[in-house]
mmCIF file of the C-alpha atoms, coordinates in Angstrom:
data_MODEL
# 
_entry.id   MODEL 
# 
loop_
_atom_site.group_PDB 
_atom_site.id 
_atom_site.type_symbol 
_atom_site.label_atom_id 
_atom_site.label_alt_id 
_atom_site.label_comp_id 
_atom_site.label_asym_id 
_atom_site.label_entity_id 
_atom_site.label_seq_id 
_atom_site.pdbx_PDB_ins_code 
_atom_site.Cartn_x 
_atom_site.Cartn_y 
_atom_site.Cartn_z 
_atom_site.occupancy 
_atom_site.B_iso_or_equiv 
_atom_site.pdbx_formal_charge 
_atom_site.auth_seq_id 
_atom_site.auth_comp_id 
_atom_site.auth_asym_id 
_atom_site.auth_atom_id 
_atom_site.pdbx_PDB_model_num 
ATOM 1  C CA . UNK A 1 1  ? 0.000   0.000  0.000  1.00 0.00 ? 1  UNK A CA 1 
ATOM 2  C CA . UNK A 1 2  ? 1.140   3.126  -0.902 1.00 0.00 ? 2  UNK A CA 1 
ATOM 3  C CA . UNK A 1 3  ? 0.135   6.194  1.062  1.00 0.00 ? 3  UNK A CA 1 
ATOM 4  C CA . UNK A 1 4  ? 0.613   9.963  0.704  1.00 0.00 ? 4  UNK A CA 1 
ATOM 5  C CA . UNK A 1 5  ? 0.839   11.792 3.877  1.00 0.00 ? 5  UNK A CA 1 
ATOM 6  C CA . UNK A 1 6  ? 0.832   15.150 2.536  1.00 0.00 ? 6  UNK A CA 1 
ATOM 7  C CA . UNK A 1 7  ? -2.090  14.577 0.448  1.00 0.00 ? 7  UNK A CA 1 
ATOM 8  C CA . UNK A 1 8  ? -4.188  17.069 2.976  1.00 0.00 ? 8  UNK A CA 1 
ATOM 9  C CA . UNK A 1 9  ? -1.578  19.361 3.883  1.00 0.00 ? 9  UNK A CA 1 
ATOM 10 C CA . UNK A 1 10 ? -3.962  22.028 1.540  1.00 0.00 ? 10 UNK A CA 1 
ATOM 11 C CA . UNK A 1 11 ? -7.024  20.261 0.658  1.00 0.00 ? 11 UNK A CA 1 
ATOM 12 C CA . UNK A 1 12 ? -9.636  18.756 2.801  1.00 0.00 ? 12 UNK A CA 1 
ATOM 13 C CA . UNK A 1 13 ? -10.293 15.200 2.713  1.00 0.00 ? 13 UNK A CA 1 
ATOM 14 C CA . UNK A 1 14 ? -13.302 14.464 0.658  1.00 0.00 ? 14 UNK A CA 1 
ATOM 15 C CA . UNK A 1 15 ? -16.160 11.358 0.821  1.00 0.00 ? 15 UNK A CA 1 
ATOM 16 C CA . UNK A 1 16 ? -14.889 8.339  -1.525 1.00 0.00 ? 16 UNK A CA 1 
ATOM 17 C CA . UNK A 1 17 ? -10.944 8.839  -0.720 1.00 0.00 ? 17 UNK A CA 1 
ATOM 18 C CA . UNK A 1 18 ? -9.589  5.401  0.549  1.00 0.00 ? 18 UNK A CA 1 
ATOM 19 C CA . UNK A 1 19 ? -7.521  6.404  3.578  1.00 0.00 ? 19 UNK A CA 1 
ATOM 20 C CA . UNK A 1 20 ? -5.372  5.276  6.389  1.00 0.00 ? 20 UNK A CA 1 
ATOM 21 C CA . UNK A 1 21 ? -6.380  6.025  9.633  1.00 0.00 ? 21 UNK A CA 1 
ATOM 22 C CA . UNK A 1 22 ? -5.068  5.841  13.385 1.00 0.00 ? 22 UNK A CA 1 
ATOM 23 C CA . UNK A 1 23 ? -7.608  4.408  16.262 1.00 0.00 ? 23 UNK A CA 1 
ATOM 24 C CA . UNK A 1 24 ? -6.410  3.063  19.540 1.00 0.00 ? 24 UNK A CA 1 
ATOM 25 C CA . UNK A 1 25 ? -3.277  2.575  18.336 1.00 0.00 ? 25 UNK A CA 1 
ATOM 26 C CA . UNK A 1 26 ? -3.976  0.296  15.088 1.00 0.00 ? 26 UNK A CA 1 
ATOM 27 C CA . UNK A 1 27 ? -3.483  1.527  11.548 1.00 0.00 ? 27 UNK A CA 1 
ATOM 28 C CA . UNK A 1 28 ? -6.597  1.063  9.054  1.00 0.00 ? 28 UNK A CA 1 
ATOM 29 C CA . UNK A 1 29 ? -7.519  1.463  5.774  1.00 0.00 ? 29 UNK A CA 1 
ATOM 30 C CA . UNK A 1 30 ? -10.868 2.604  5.552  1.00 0.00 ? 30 UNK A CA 1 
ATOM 31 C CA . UNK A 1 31 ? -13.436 5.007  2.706  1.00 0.00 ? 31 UNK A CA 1 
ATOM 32 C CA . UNK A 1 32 ? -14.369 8.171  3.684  1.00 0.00 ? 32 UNK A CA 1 
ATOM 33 C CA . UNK A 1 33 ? -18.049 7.928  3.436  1.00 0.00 ? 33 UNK A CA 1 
ATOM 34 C CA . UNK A 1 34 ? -19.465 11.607 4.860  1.00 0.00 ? 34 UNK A CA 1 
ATOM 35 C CA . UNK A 1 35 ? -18.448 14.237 6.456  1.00 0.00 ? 35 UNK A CA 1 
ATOM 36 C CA . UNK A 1 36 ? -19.993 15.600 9.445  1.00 0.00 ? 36 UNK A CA 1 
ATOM 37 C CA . UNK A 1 37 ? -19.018 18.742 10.635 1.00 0.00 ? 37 UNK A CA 1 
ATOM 38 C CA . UNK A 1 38 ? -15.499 18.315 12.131 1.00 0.00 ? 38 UNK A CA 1 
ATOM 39 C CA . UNK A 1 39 ? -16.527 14.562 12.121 1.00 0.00 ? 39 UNK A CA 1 
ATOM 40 C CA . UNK A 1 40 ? -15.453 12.114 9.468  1.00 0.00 ? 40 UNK A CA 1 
ATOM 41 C CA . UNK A 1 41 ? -17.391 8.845  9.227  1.00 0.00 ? 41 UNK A CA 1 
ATOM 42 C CA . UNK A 1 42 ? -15.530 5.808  7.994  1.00 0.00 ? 42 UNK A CA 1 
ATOM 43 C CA . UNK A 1 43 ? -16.339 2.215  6.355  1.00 0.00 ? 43 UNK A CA 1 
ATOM 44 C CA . UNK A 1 44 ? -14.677 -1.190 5.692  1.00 0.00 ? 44 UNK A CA 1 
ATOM 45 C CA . UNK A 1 45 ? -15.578 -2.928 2.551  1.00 0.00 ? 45 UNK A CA 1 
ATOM 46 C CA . UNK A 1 46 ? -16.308 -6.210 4.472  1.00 0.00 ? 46 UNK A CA 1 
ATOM 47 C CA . UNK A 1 47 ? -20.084 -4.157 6.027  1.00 0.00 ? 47 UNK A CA 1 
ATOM 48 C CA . UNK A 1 48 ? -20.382 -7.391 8.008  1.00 0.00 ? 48 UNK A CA 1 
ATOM 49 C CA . UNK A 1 49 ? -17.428 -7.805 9.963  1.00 0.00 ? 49 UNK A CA 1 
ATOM 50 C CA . UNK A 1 50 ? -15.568 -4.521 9.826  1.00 0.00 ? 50 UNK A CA 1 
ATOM 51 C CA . UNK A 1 51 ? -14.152 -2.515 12.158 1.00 0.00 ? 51 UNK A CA 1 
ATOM 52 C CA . UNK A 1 52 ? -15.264 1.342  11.471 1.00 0.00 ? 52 UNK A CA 1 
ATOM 53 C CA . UNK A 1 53 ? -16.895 4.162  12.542 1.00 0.00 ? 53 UNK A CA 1 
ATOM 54 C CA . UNK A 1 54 ? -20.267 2.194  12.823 1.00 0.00 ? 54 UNK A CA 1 
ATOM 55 C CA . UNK A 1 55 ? -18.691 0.816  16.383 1.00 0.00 ? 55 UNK A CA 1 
ATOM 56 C CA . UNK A 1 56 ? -16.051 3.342  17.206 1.00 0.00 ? 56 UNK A CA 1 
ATOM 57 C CA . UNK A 1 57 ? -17.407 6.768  16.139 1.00 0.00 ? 57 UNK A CA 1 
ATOM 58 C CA . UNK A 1 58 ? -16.489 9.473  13.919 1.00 0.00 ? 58 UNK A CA 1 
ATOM 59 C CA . UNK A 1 59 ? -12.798 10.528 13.625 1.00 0.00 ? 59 UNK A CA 1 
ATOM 60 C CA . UNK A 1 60 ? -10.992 13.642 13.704 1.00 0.00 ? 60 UNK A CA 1 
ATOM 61 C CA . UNK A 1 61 ? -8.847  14.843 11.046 1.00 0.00 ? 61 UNK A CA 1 
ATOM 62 C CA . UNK A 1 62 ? -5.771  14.696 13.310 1.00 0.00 ? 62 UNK A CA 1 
ATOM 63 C CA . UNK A 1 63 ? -6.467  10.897 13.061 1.00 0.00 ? 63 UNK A CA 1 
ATOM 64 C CA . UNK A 1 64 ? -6.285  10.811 9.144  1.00 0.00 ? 64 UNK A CA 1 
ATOM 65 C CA . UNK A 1 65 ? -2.836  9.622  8.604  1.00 0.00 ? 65 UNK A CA 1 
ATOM 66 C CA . UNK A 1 66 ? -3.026  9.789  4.792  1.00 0.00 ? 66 UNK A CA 1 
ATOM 67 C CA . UNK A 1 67 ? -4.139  9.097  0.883  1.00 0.00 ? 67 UNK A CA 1 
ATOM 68 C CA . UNK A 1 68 ? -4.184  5.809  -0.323 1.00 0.00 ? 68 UNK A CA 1 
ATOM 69 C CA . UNK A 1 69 ? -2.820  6.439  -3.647 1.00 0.00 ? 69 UNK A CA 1 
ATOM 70 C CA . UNK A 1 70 ? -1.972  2.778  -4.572 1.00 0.00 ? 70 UNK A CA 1 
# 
């Protein structure tokens, strides 16, 4: 996987970006699927068994670590 950190140093993340995020300490990669507020809401493609915002919340831009870009 190939990330670009920099990728919102200027722009604003925006819904459909594939990105990696930081919760509790574990790196995931995750779709940005709306934006609330200062809130960003996050799915896994497995809607069954995956590990997004559905059980931990909405994340904070601080917490996007980056673009996927490959």
């Amino acid at each position: 996987v190939l990330v670009f950190n920099w990728a919102y140093l200027f722009k604003k993340p925006k819904v459909g970006d594939i990105v990696v995020i930081k919760v509790n300490g574990q790196e995931l990669i995750k779709k940005l699927q709306s934006i609330h507020g200062r809130g960003y809401f996050v799915t896994g493609d497995n809607e069954k068994d995956s590990l997004d915002s559905r059980e931990f919340g909405a994340i904070k831009r601080e917490q996007i670590v980056g673009k996927v870009i490959y």
